[in-house]
């Protein structure tokens, strides 16, 4: 009996610089683990057929480059991919989503959070990660509860960073809060520390790339006695990854960030965590779980709706799958919502313990 042909899923991830390669590696580890488990269990069966078909992941490195990602989408569509998965960087995921929608290719975005993932409501695109406005509002709640109403943000030009600064400003304004923007490209870390001291903000948020300039900004602030009481925050999640602790050592702790994990793991989450830890040789980040859940959802969609691209996309509002962080279903949060969205993703504010930067602390869970 011949082996049925594999169902091809196009995978997009930042696997080389200037992309955030550690995030890309974790994302890919989760995607690959889930695909291997689906195949070991017999693959997926089309809605109107019998016998499972294995999944084949066609991986393309986006290197955080939107144009490179668009070219990869065209290539993957020509290779017969039934769907696209992945990506971490929001500006790249926007390019992928727009091209996938234009080509009629279903795309399940794993990890990019920018609200405007598409410029107009898209039918082919769904997302696992929570929208940026939701997660960053939780982060703003944390800051307000801790008494921080006067913020400074070290920022670089980007639609994602600009959206984050706007969300924080809108959330703090009703409480009399202010947000001062400091251009991280226009001044060296020491000069930015001087500006921060002059401003009088009680918290500095890093809306910048990693490791440069985020690491040097942390060092500049932490080593300036004038700023001893200033909280450093990183809502985009830079401290989640091992490279953060490796580069900053004892200075890595006490910097709150957003992560998308439940306060307590589910049974499935605990099993997958152990498998991912073995694969990565380190604790998996939330991005690895997003990767695993992406393939879990796509496998269920293929079982339920078959392999036709249009049928898959039409099935976003009816697909249901048990992921590592809870049951995953997609809705339109509002008629103008750009994509089909999983609204049940858990949100945490966490940090690395200053006494032991290898250990995480949950500061707030939603």
mmCIF file of C-alpha atoms in Angstrom, residues 126-329:
data_model
loop_
_atom_site.group_PDB
_atom_site.id
_atom_site.type_symbol
_atom_site.label_atom_id
_atom_site.label_comp_id
_atom_site.label_asym_id
_atom_site.label_seq_id
_atom_site.Cartn_x
_atom_site.Cartn_y
_atom_site.Cartn_z
ATOM 1 C CA UNK A 126 -6.289 33.823 11.738
ATOM 2 C CA UNK A 127 -4.068 34.509 14.743
ATOM 3 C CA UNK A 128 -3.124 32.665 17.940
ATOM 4 C CA UNK A 129 -1.220 35.420 19.760
ATOM 5 C CA UNK A 130 -3.321 38.006 21.602
ATOM 6 C CA UNK A 131 -3.672 41.397 19.958
ATOM 7 C CA UNK A 132 -1.085 43.915 21.136
ATOM 8 C CA UNK A 133 -3.725 46.239 22.565
ATOM 9 C CA UNK A 134 -4.949 43.488 24.894
ATOM 10 C CA UNK A 135 -1.570 42.380 26.209
ATOM 11 C CA UNK A 136 -0.123 45.865 26.538
ATOM 12 C CA UNK A 137 -3.209 47.092 28.388
ATOM 13 C CA UNK A 138 -2.612 44.328 30.927
ATOM 14 C CA UNK A 139 0.965 45.552 31.179
ATOM 15 C CA UNK A 140 -0.258 49.117 31.728
ATOM 16 C CA UNK A 141 -2.544 47.866 34.514
ATOM 17 C CA UNK A 142 0.490 46.306 36.175
ATOM 18 C CA UNK A 143 2.431 49.565 35.965
ATOM 19 C CA UNK A 144 -0.438 51.619 37.365
ATOM 20 C CA UNK A 145 -0.986 49.192 40.239
ATOM 21 C CA UNK A 146 2.706 49.551 41.094
ATOM 22 C CA UNK A 147 2.371 53.342 41.173
ATOM 23 C CA UNK A 148 4.063 54.158 37.865
ATOM 24 C CA UNK A 149 2.220 56.972 36.132
ATOM 25 C CA UNK A 150 5.212 58.829 34.713
ATOM 26 C CA UNK A 151 6.827 56.652 32.061
ATOM 27 C CA UNK A 152 9.627 57.039 29.564
ATOM 28 C CA UNK A 153 9.980 54.767 26.559
ATOM 29 C CA UNK A 154 13.218 54.202 24.665
ATOM 30 C CA UNK A 155 11.948 53.592 21.167
ATOM 31 C CA UNK A 156 13.034 52.947 17.594
ATOM 32 C CA UNK A 157 11.068 53.612 14.382
ATOM 33 C CA UNK A 158 8.559 50.805 13.817
ATOM 34 C CA UNK A 159 4.808 50.471 13.416
ATOM 35 C CA UNK A 160 4.892 47.927 16.254
ATOM 36 C CA UNK A 161 6.771 50.167 18.698
ATOM 37 C CA UNK A 162 4.642 53.183 17.752
ATOM 38 C CA UNK A 163 1.477 51.179 18.400
ATOM 39 C CA UNK A 164 2.820 50.092 21.784
ATOM 40 C CA UNK A 165 3.629 53.642 22.845
ATOM 41 C CA UNK A 166 0.143 54.761 21.781
ATOM 42 C CA UNK A 167 -1.551 51.972 23.764
ATOM 43 C CA UNK A 168 0.401 52.891 26.898
ATOM 44 C CA UNK A 169 -0.358 56.583 26.501
ATOM 45 C CA UNK A 170 -4.081 55.960 26.023
ATOM 46 C CA UNK A 171 -4.206 53.690 29.053
ATOM 47 C CA UNK A 172 -2.309 56.020 31.374
ATOM 48 C CA UNK A 173 -3.873 59.337 30.313
ATOM 49 C CA UNK A 174 -7.184 58.877 32.218
ATOM 50 C CA UNK A 175 -5.118 58.362 35.390
ATOM 51 C CA UNK A 176 -3.069 61.490 34.822
ATOM 52 C CA UNK A 177 -0.148 59.463 33.513
ATOM 53 C CA UNK A 178 2.400 60.622 30.962
ATOM 54 C CA UNK A 179 4.683 58.876 28.465
ATOM 55 C CA UNK A 180 7.904 60.550 27.305
ATOM 56 C CA UNK A 181 9.470 59.122 24.161
ATOM 57 C CA UNK A 182 13.269 58.943 23.996
ATOM 58 C CA UNK A 183 14.803 58.155 20.602
ATOM 59 C CA UNK A 184 17.106 55.171 21.115
ATOM 60 C CA UNK A 185 18.698 55.660 17.702
ATOM 61 C CA UNK A 186 19.468 59.342 18.038
ATOM 62 C CA UNK A 187 21.484 59.096 21.264
ATOM 63 C CA UNK A 188 23.921 56.732 22.922
ATOM 64 C CA UNK A 189 22.774 54.790 26.025
ATOM 65 C CA UNK A 190 24.666 57.129 28.381
ATOM 66 C CA UNK A 191 22.998 60.174 26.833
ATOM 67 C CA UNK A 192 19.621 58.495 27.056
ATOM 68 C CA UNK A 193 20.267 57.825 30.755
ATOM 69 C CA UNK A 194 20.974 61.543 31.191
ATOM 70 C CA UNK A 195 17.669 62.394 29.493
ATOM 71 C CA UNK A 196 15.864 59.885 31.683
ATOM 72 C CA UNK A 197 17.326 61.391 34.852
ATOM 73 C CA UNK A 198 16.274 64.873 33.717
ATOM 74 C CA UNK A 199 12.759 63.700 32.864
ATOM 75 C CA UNK A 200 12.017 62.227 36.298
ATOM 76 C CA UNK A 201 10.133 59.192 34.989
ATOM 77 C CA UNK A 202 9.838 56.300 37.446
ATOM 78 C CA UNK A 203 9.938 53.611 34.747
ATOM 79 C CA UNK A 204 11.757 53.164 31.446
ATOM 80 C CA UNK A 205 10.265 50.745 28.911
ATOM 81 C CA UNK A 206 12.443 49.250 26.210
ATOM 82 C CA UNK A 207 10.627 49.527 22.881
ATOM 83 C CA UNK A 208 13.752 48.581 20.964
ATOM 84 C CA UNK A 209 15.494 45.779 19.194
ATOM 85 C CA UNK A 210 17.407 43.029 20.961
ATOM 86 C CA UNK A 211 20.233 42.626 21.733
ATOM 87 C CA UNK A 212 21.156 46.037 20.326
ATOM 88 C CA UNK A 213 20.388 48.528 21.800
ATOM 89 C CA UNK A 214 18.326 46.935 24.593
ATOM 90 C CA UNK A 215 21.245 45.286 26.414
ATOM 91 C CA UNK A 216 23.384 48.430 26.524
ATOM 92 C CA UNK A 217 20.404 50.504 27.661
ATOM 93 C CA UNK A 218 19.853 48.162 30.609
ATOM 94 C CA UNK A 219 23.510 48.415 31.558
ATOM 95 C CA UNK A 220 23.516 52.207 31.285
ATOM 96 C CA UNK A 221 20.472 52.591 33.526
ATOM 97 C CA UNK A 222 21.455 49.939 36.048
ATOM 98 C CA UNK A 223 24.925 51.427 36.500
ATOM 99 C CA UNK A 224 23.742 55.029 36.893
ATOM 100 C CA UNK A 225 23.214 55.864 40.611
ATOM 101 C CA UNK A 226 20.754 58.614 39.692
ATOM 102 C CA UNK A 227 18.439 55.930 38.264
ATOM 103 C CA UNK A 228 18.656 53.384 41.073
ATOM 104 C CA UNK A 229 14.910 53.536 41.717
ATOM 105 C CA UNK A 230 13.811 53.507 38.059
ATOM 106 C CA UNK A 231 11.977 50.368 36.953
ATOM 107 C CA UNK A 232 13.102 48.962 33.614
ATOM 108 C CA UNK A 233 10.380 47.170 31.655
ATOM 109 C CA UNK A 234 10.289 45.226 28.402
ATOM 110 C CA UNK A 235 6.677 44.576 27.388
ATOM 111 C CA UNK A 236 7.692 42.961 24.085
ATOM 112 C CA UNK A 237 9.146 39.995 25.962
ATOM 113 C CA UNK A 238 12.908 40.261 25.431
ATOM 114 C CA UNK A 239 13.769 38.843 28.922
ATOM 115 C CA UNK A 240 11.859 35.636 28.122
ATOM 116 C CA UNK A 241 14.788 34.230 26.186
ATOM 117 C CA UNK A 242 17.995 32.663 27.496
ATOM 118 C CA UNK A 243 20.166 35.053 25.492
ATOM 119 C CA UNK A 244 18.897 37.907 27.677
ATOM 120 C CA UNK A 245 20.206 36.246 30.840
ATOM 121 C CA UNK A 246 23.426 35.162 29.129
ATOM 122 C CA UNK A 247 24.244 38.706 28.008
ATOM 123 C CA UNK A 248 23.154 40.583 31.121
ATOM 124 C CA UNK A 249 24.045 38.150 33.903
ATOM 125 C CA UNK A 250 23.122 39.567 37.325
ATOM 126 C CA UNK A 251 21.559 42.612 35.634
ATOM 127 C CA UNK A 252 18.978 40.454 33.798
ATOM 128 C CA UNK A 253 16.465 40.234 36.657
ATOM 129 C CA UNK A 254 13.674 42.486 37.843
ATOM 130 C CA UNK A 255 12.593 43.631 34.353
ATOM 131 C CA UNK A 256 8.874 42.886 33.855
ATOM 132 C CA UNK A 257 7.778 41.604 30.465
ATOM 133 C CA UNK A 258 4.755 40.057 28.768
ATOM 134 C CA UNK A 259 4.470 36.339 28.100
ATOM 135 C CA UNK A 260 1.490 34.313 26.897
ATOM 136 C CA UNK A 261 1.342 31.359 29.258
ATOM 137 C CA UNK A 262 -1.185 30.305 31.919
ATOM 138 C CA UNK A 263 -0.345 30.737 35.593
ATOM 139 C CA UNK A 264 -0.357 26.924 35.864
ATOM 140 C CA UNK A 265 0.348 24.603 32.929
ATOM 141 C CA UNK A 266 -2.329 22.258 31.614
ATOM 142 C CA UNK A 267 -1.568 18.532 31.498
ATOM 143 C CA UNK A 268 -0.859 18.838 27.774
ATOM 144 C CA UNK A 269 1.240 21.927 28.397
ATOM 145 C CA UNK A 270 3.369 20.118 30.974
ATOM 146 C CA UNK A 271 3.989 17.184 28.624
ATOM 147 C CA UNK A 272 4.886 19.451 25.721
ATOM 148 C CA UNK A 273 7.098 21.582 27.966
ATOM 149 C CA UNK A 274 9.197 18.538 28.823
ATOM 150 C CA UNK A 275 9.493 17.509 25.173
ATOM 151 C CA UNK A 276 10.415 21.025 24.082
ATOM 152 C CA UNK A 277 12.985 21.324 26.846
ATOM 153 C CA UNK A 278 14.677 18.157 25.557
ATOM 154 C CA UNK A 279 14.600 19.477 22.000
ATOM 155 C CA UNK A 280 15.902 22.950 22.817
ATOM 156 C CA UNK A 281 18.256 22.043 25.639
ATOM 157 C CA UNK A 282 16.689 24.852 27.669
ATOM 158 C CA UNK A 283 13.338 25.964 29.048
ATOM 159 C CA UNK A 284 10.933 26.648 26.166
ATOM 160 C CA UNK A 285 9.573 30.162 25.783
ATOM 161 C CA UNK A 286 5.914 30.967 25.200
ATOM 162 C CA UNK A 287 6.808 31.251 21.505
ATOM 163 C CA UNK A 288 7.588 27.526 21.383
ATOM 164 C CA UNK A 289 4.116 26.761 22.751
ATOM 165 C CA UNK A 290 2.602 29.081 20.141
ATOM 166 C CA UNK A 291 4.390 27.064 17.475
ATOM 167 C CA UNK A 292 3.095 23.760 18.851
ATOM 168 C CA UNK A 293 -0.460 25.088 19.062
ATOM 169 C CA UNK A 294 -0.294 26.389 15.495
ATOM 170 C CA UNK A 295 0.238 22.927 14.009
ATOM 171 C CA UNK A 296 -2.312 21.427 16.411
ATOM 172 C CA UNK A 297 -4.946 23.833 15.097
ATOM 173 C CA UNK A 298 -4.008 23.330 11.449
ATOM 174 C CA UNK A 299 -4.095 19.551 11.815
ATOM 175 C CA UNK A 300 -7.585 19.745 13.297
ATOM 176 C CA UNK A 301 -8.700 22.142 10.557
ATOM 177 C CA UNK A 302 -7.429 19.711 7.902
ATOM 178 C CA UNK A 303 -9.231 16.795 9.561
ATOM 179 C CA UNK A 304 -12.458 18.771 9.766
ATOM 180 C CA UNK A 305 -12.510 20.752 6.546
ATOM 181 C CA UNK A 306 -10.208 18.900 4.153
ATOM 182 C CA UNK A 307 -7.340 20.233 2.092
ATOM 183 C CA UNK A 308 -9.059 22.771 -0.145
ATOM 184 C CA UNK A 309 -7.624 26.204 0.644
ATOM 185 C CA UNK A 310 -10.965 27.991 0.442
ATOM 186 C CA UNK A 311 -12.671 25.425 2.661
ATOM 187 C CA UNK A 312 -9.891 25.685 5.228
ATOM 188 C CA UNK A 313 -10.204 29.457 5.416
ATOM 189 C CA UNK A 314 -13.998 29.272 5.636
ATOM 190 C CA UNK A 315 -13.556 26.919 8.584
ATOM 191 C CA UNK A 316 -11.748 29.344 10.905
ATOM 192 C CA UNK A 317 -14.906 30.201 12.895
ATOM 193 C CA UNK A 318 -15.804 26.530 13.464
ATOM 194 C CA UNK A 319 -12.446 24.867 14.130
ATOM 195 C CA UNK A 320 -11.783 23.907 17.762
ATOM 196 C CA UNK A 321 -8.599 22.350 19.117
ATOM 197 C CA UNK A 322 -7.128 21.623 22.527
ATOM 198 C CA UNK A 323 -3.862 23.520 22.716
ATOM 199 C CA UNK A 324 -1.138 23.621 25.324
ATOM 200 C CA UNK A 325 -2.690 26.719 26.885
ATOM 201 C CA UNK A 326 -6.393 25.897 26.642
ATOM 202 C CA UNK A 327 -9.082 25.320 24.028
ATOM 203 C CA UNK A 328 -8.519 27.333 20.871
ATOM 204 C CA UNK A 329 -11.414 28.803 18.909
#
